Amino acid sequence: MTTKVWRVDPHCPDPEIIAQAARLLRQGGLVAFPTETVYGLGANALDREAVRKVFLAKGRPSWDPLIVHINDLSMLELVVAEVPPMFAELAQRFLPGPLTIVMKKKASVPDEVTAGLPTVAVRMPRHPVALSLIAAANVPIAAPSANRFGRPSPTTAEHVWCDLAGRIDAILDAGATAVGVESTVLDLTKTPPVILRPGGVSKEALEALLGEVIVATADTAKVSEGLPSPGMMPRHYAPSVPVWLSDGSEASLAEVIGQLQQQGYASKDIGVLLPKGWVLPEGQFVTFPWGQWGNWEELAQRLFDGLRWLEQQTIAAIVAPLPPPVGLGLALRDRLLKAATPPSEVLDEK
Ligand code: TXA
Ligand code: MG
């Protein structure tokens, strides 16, 4: 299959191109498109066959459910059986935006989308290209992040191309995405509501509106008993080079780098997600300028781009400092912890 790439203006995309992409979706095709978080791989959510193709293209296991994207609240009734009372307040404050809400599903949503769960995850993205594409297709769009399963999510059309060229029908290229980490997944079928995946809307912002909100962690998600959100699987978002983490300080970063050097890594084999102004020990490290430490929005926007850039250099390890669990720092920690290779695995390989 040849994958078409259509460049579009991020703010006012050409309606002709959007119409062509929407036609592909309605015919059961797969189209990657930008959202404000990361690029998604879209298919008609009400078309089982199209949804199956998403899993095949990504190499994603069928037990990991997809998010259904809508462009207008009127589409909710196609997919949700029961809209919980808290939904209206959340929608008013955060939608469209990087928040995904898990609710009871309607029977019309194919089991392929929800992996057989009685719930469906719904999201209204804020990106003009995503909104106009869904509007033109006039069906809800199931879309996981447009990466091969387990890889860092794509924040540019080039990232999508690297992972999925030849496996999908088209890519709408509108440049880099603004938020850079995926949406927050909030389960509203539980009281208090549970954050299944931290993301673009912070826990603090949700709590200011809803009161108590619980964050599910990999520990509370017991793998053997089935995961509340399958994306909570411990290893995910991983580049092809092993990732090592330090605590969130310059001294701690230098310490972890020192440990790798003692294990025999040369400085030129070590890649670093390096906060602005931080100084490394002597050596020719490969560095990606990550952004200002403390500006978690900026670091989130550049995280996956940094991991993908570093893995393409000739290095043997990536090191990154771990942000504190504050604001978008919580999502950054989550992605980095999942990208990091358990030390035992790395030592075995060496
Ligand atoms: O920002 C985003 O959310 C991006 C853009 C493309 O919208 N999408 C995205 O999709 O990150 P994906 O498939 O990579 O991640 C979806 C997450 C997974 O962790 C999945 O397990 C969870 O949402 N999820 C989907 N449906 C669910 C459900 N019914 N109950 C619980 N978790 C669900
Ligand atoms: Mg994903």
PDB file of C-alpha atoms in Angstrom, residues 8-145:
ATOM      1  CA  VAL A   8      -2.408  20.969   5.534  1.00  0.00           C
ATOM      2  CA  ASP A   9      -2.442  24.257   7.357  1.00  0.00           C
ATOM      3  CA  PRO A  10      -2.859  23.492  11.086  1.00  0.00           C
ATOM      4  CA  HIS A  11      -5.339  26.338  11.617  1.00  0.00           C
ATOM      5  CA  CYS A  12      -7.402  26.324   8.409  1.00  0.00           C
ATOM      6  CA  PRO A  13      -6.890  23.076   6.501  1.00  0.00           C
ATOM      7  CA  ASP A  14      -7.903  22.917   2.823  1.00  0.00           C
ATOM      8  CA  PRO A  15     -11.511  21.603   2.795  1.00  0.00           C
ATOM      9  CA  GLU A  16     -10.798  19.629  -0.423  1.00  0.00           C
ATOM     10  CA  ILE A  17      -8.047  17.642   1.284  1.00  0.00           C
ATOM     11  CA  ILE A  18     -10.123  17.132   4.419  1.00  0.00           C
ATOM     12  CA  ALA A  19     -12.981  15.856   2.231  1.00  0.00           C
ATOM     13  CA  GLN A  20     -10.658  13.343   0.521  1.00  0.00           C
ATOM     14  CA  ALA A  21      -9.335  12.112   3.864  1.00  0.00           C
ATOM     15  CA  ALA A  22     -12.886  11.854   5.245  1.00  0.00           C
ATOM     16  CA  ARG A  23     -13.918   9.830   2.186  1.00  0.00           C
ATOM     17  CA  LEU A  24     -11.092   7.374   2.863  1.00  0.00           C
ATOM     18  CA  LEU A  25     -12.308   6.984   6.453  1.00  0.00           C
ATOM     19  CA  ARG A  26     -15.891   6.394   5.347  1.00  0.00           C
ATOM     20  CA  GLN A  27     -14.668   3.757   2.887  1.00  0.00           C
ATOM     21  CA  GLY A  28     -13.014   1.863   5.756  1.00  0.00           C
ATOM     22  CA  GLY A  29      -9.499   3.255   5.282  1.00  0.00           C
ATOM     23  CA  LEU A  30      -6.920   4.368   7.846  1.00  0.00           C
ATOM     24  CA  VAL A  31      -5.881   8.024   8.052  1.00  0.00           C
ATOM     25  CA  ALA A  32      -3.323   9.440  10.497  1.00  0.00           C
ATOM     26  CA  PHE A  33      -4.155  12.957  11.664  1.00  0.00           C
ATOM     27  CA  PRO A  34      -2.831  15.519  14.140  1.00  0.00           C
ATOM     28  CA  THR A  35      -4.514  16.202  17.455  1.00  0.00           C
ATOM     29  CA  GLU A  36      -3.280  18.742  20.015  1.00  0.00           C
ATOM     30  CA  THR A  37      -1.632  15.873  21.977  1.00  0.00           C
ATOM     31  CA  VAL A  38      -0.070  13.416  19.498  1.00  0.00           C
ATOM     32  CA  TYR A  39      -0.930  12.118  16.008  1.00  0.00           C
ATOM     33  CA  GLY A  40      -3.755   9.583  15.951  1.00  0.00           C
ATOM     34  CA  LEU A  41      -4.435   6.707  13.542  1.00  0.00           C
ATOM     35  CA  GLY A  42      -8.084   7.095  12.612  1.00  0.00           C
ATOM     36  CA  ALA A  43     -10.733   4.618  11.458  1.00  0.00           C
ATOM     37  CA  ASN A  44     -14.527   4.732  11.404  1.00  0.00           C
ATOM     38  CA  ALA A  45     -15.387   3.615  14.965  1.00  0.00           C
ATOM     39  CA  LEU A  46     -18.630   2.004  13.819  1.00  0.00           C
ATOM     40  CA  ASP A  47     -16.925  -0.142  11.142  1.00  0.00           C
ATOM     41  CA  ARG A  48     -15.520  -3.362  12.668  1.00  0.00           C
ATOM     42  CA  GLU A  49     -13.355  -4.183   9.682  1.00  0.00           C
ATOM     43  CA  ALA A  50     -11.757  -0.739   9.638  1.00  0.00           C
ATOM     44  CA  VAL A  51     -11.063  -0.970  13.372  1.00  0.00           C
ATOM     45  CA  ARG A  52      -9.436  -4.402  12.946  1.00  0.00           C
ATOM     46  CA  LYS A  53      -7.097  -2.835  10.385  1.00  0.00           C
ATOM     47  CA  VAL A  54      -5.926  -0.316  12.995  1.00  0.00           C
ATOM     48  CA  PHE A  55      -4.753  -3.148  15.263  1.00  0.00           C
ATOM     49  CA  LEU A  56      -2.993  -4.870  12.361  1.00  0.00           C
ATOM     50  CA  ALA A  57      -1.237  -1.709  11.146  1.00  0.00           C
ATOM     51  CA  LYS A  58       0.055  -0.896  14.655  1.00  0.00           C
ATOM     52  CA  GLY A  59       0.781  -4.472  15.708  1.00  0.00           C
ATOM     53  CA  ARG A  60      -1.401  -3.714  18.712  1.00  0.00           C
ATOM     54  CA  PRO A  61      -2.881  -6.568  20.755  1.00  0.00           C
ATOM     55  CA  SER A  62      -6.665  -6.769  20.469  1.00  0.00           C
ATOM     56  CA  TRP A  63      -7.153  -6.508  24.255  1.00  0.00           C
ATOM     57  CA  ASP A  64      -6.049  -2.844  24.299  1.00  0.00           C
ATOM     58  CA  PRO A  65      -9.140  -0.660  23.620  1.00  0.00           C
ATOM     59  CA  LEU A  66      -9.216   2.461  21.432  1.00  0.00           C
ATOM     60  CA  ILE A  67     -10.383   6.001  22.175  1.00  0.00           C
ATOM     61  CA  VAL A  68     -13.396   7.216  20.167  1.00  0.00           C
ATOM     62  CA  HIS A  69     -13.015  10.792  18.886  1.00  0.00           C
ATOM     63  CA  ILE A  70     -15.952  13.124  18.336  1.00  0.00           C
ATOM     64  CA  ASN A  71     -16.152  16.690  17.044  1.00  0.00           C
ATOM     65  CA  ASP A  72     -19.391  17.665  18.722  1.00  0.00           C
ATOM     66  CA  LEU A  73     -21.219  16.610  21.891  1.00  0.00           C
ATOM     67  CA  SER A  74     -24.203  15.601  19.746  1.00  0.00           C
ATOM     68  CA  MET A  75     -22.135  12.583  18.592  1.00  0.00           C
ATOM     69  CA  LEU A  76     -22.065  11.264  22.174  1.00  0.00           C
ATOM     70  CA  GLU A  77     -25.431   9.600  21.785  1.00  0.00           C
ATOM     71  CA  LEU A  78     -24.023   7.344  19.071  1.00  0.00           C
ATOM     72  CA  VAL A  79     -21.514   5.764  21.464  1.00  0.00           C
ATOM     73  CA  VAL A  80     -22.439   6.386  25.123  1.00  0.00           C
ATOM     74  CA  ALA A  81     -25.353   4.621  26.880  1.00  0.00           C
ATOM     75  CA  GLU A  82     -25.386   6.796  29.972  1.00  0.00           C
ATOM     76  CA  VAL A  83     -23.824  10.227  30.399  1.00  0.00           C
ATOM     77  CA  PRO A  84     -22.803  10.618  34.069  1.00  0.00           C
ATOM     78  CA  PRO A  85     -23.747  13.865  35.891  1.00  0.00           C
ATOM     79  CA  MET A  86     -20.114  15.030  36.186  1.00  0.00           C
ATOM     80  CA  PHE A  87     -19.675  14.905  32.433  1.00  0.00           C
ATOM     81  CA  ALA A  88     -21.379  18.239  31.678  1.00  0.00           C
ATOM     82  CA  GLU A  89     -19.096  20.184  34.029  1.00  0.00           C
ATOM     83  CA  LEU A  90     -16.005  18.473  32.649  1.00  0.00           C
ATOM     84  CA  ALA A  91     -17.053  19.117  29.068  1.00  0.00           C
ATOM     85  CA  GLN A  92     -17.770  22.756  29.798  1.00  0.00           C
ATOM     86  CA  ARG A  93     -14.348  23.290  31.349  1.00  0.00           C
ATOM     87  CA  PHE A  94     -12.033  21.001  29.348  1.00  0.00           C
ATOM     88  CA  LEU A  95     -13.587  20.079  25.984  1.00  0.00           C
ATOM     89  CA  PRO A  96     -12.464  20.252  23.318  1.00  0.00           C
ATOM     90  CA  GLY A  97      -9.084  19.406  24.852  1.00  0.00           C
ATOM     91  CA  PRO A  98      -6.664  16.707  26.044  1.00  0.00           C
ATOM     92  CA  LEU A  99      -9.131  14.824  28.257  1.00  0.00           C
ATOM     93  CA  THR A 100     -10.598  11.375  27.501  1.00  0.00           C
ATOM     94  CA  ILE A 101     -13.612  10.250  29.488  1.00  0.00           C
ATOM     95  CA  VAL A 102     -14.537   6.598  30.115  1.00  0.00           C
ATOM     96  CA  MET A 103     -18.297   5.980  30.299  1.00  0.00           C
ATOM     97  CA  LYS A 104     -20.814   3.141  29.757  1.00  0.00           C
ATOM     98  CA  LYS A 105     -20.872   2.216  26.090  1.00  0.00           C
ATOM     99  CA  LYS A 106     -23.750   1.735  23.679  1.00  0.00           C
ATOM    100  CA  ALA A 107     -24.212  -1.652  22.040  1.00  0.00           C
ATOM    101  CA  SER A 108     -23.632  -0.034  18.638  1.00  0.00           C
ATOM    102  CA  VAL A 109     -19.918   0.434  19.464  1.00  0.00           C
ATOM    103  CA  PRO A 110     -18.171  -2.691  18.135  1.00  0.00           C
ATOM    104  CA  ASP A 111     -16.358  -4.865  20.692  1.00  0.00           C
ATOM    105  CA  GLU A 112     -13.242  -4.458  18.552  1.00  0.00           C
ATOM    106  CA  VAL A 113     -13.079  -0.794  19.655  1.00  0.00           C
ATOM    107  CA  THR A 114     -13.516  -1.403  23.383  1.00  0.00           C
ATOM    108  CA  ALA A 115     -11.769  -4.797  23.595  1.00  0.00           C
ATOM    109  CA  GLY A 116     -15.017  -6.254  24.866  1.00  0.00           C
ATOM    110  CA  LEU A 117     -15.249  -3.847  27.852  1.00  0.00           C
ATOM    111  CA  PRO A 118     -18.671  -2.479  28.871  1.00  0.00           C
ATOM    112  CA  THR A 119     -17.195   1.030  28.704  1.00  0.00           C
ATOM    113  CA  VAL A 120     -15.994   3.338  25.939  1.00  0.00           C
ATOM    114  CA  ALA A 121     -13.349   6.081  26.132  1.00  0.00           C
ATOM    115  CA  VAL A 122     -14.485   9.300  24.412  1.00  0.00           C
ATOM    116  CA  ARG A 123     -12.450  12.350  23.511  1.00  0.00           C
ATOM    117  CA  MET A 124     -13.092  15.632  21.693  1.00  0.00           C
ATOM    118  CA  PRO A 125      -9.717  16.885  20.464  1.00  0.00           C
ATOM    119  CA  ARG A 126      -8.940  20.599  20.183  1.00  0.00           C
ATOM    120  CA  HIS A 127      -6.939  20.515  16.924  1.00  0.00           C
ATOM    121  CA  PRO A 128      -8.741  22.207  13.975  1.00  0.00           C
ATOM    122  CA  VAL A 129      -7.560  19.460  11.577  1.00  0.00           C
ATOM    123  CA  ALA A 130      -8.915  16.691  13.809  1.00  0.00           C
ATOM    124  CA  LEU A 131     -12.201  18.516  14.344  1.00  0.00           C
ATOM    125  CA  SER A 132     -12.776  19.239  10.664  1.00  0.00           C
ATOM    126  CA  LEU A 133     -11.832  15.681   9.671  1.00  0.00           C
ATOM    127  CA  ILE A 134     -14.326  14.119  12.098  1.00  0.00           C
ATOM    128  CA  ALA A 135     -16.988  16.622  11.026  1.00  0.00           C
ATOM    129  CA  ALA A 136     -16.434  15.804   7.345  1.00  0.00           C
ATOM    130  CA  ALA A 137     -16.454  12.041   7.975  1.00  0.00           C
ATOM    131  CA  ASN A 138     -19.587  12.552  10.087  1.00  0.00           C
ATOM    132  CA  VAL A 139     -18.887   9.380  12.091  1.00  0.00           C
ATOM    133  CA  PRO A 140     -17.073   8.886  15.395  1.00  0.00           C
ATOM    134  CA  ILE A 141     -13.399   8.096  14.762  1.00  0.00           C
ATOM    135  CA  ALA A 142     -11.516   5.427  16.723  1.00  0.00           C
ATOM    136  CA  ALA A 143      -7.889   6.487  16.972  1.00  0.00           C
ATOM    137  CA  PRO A 144      -4.955   5.220  18.980  1.00  0.00           C
ATOM    138  CA  SER A 145      -1.659   7.089  18.819  1.00  0.00           C
TER     139      SER A 145
END
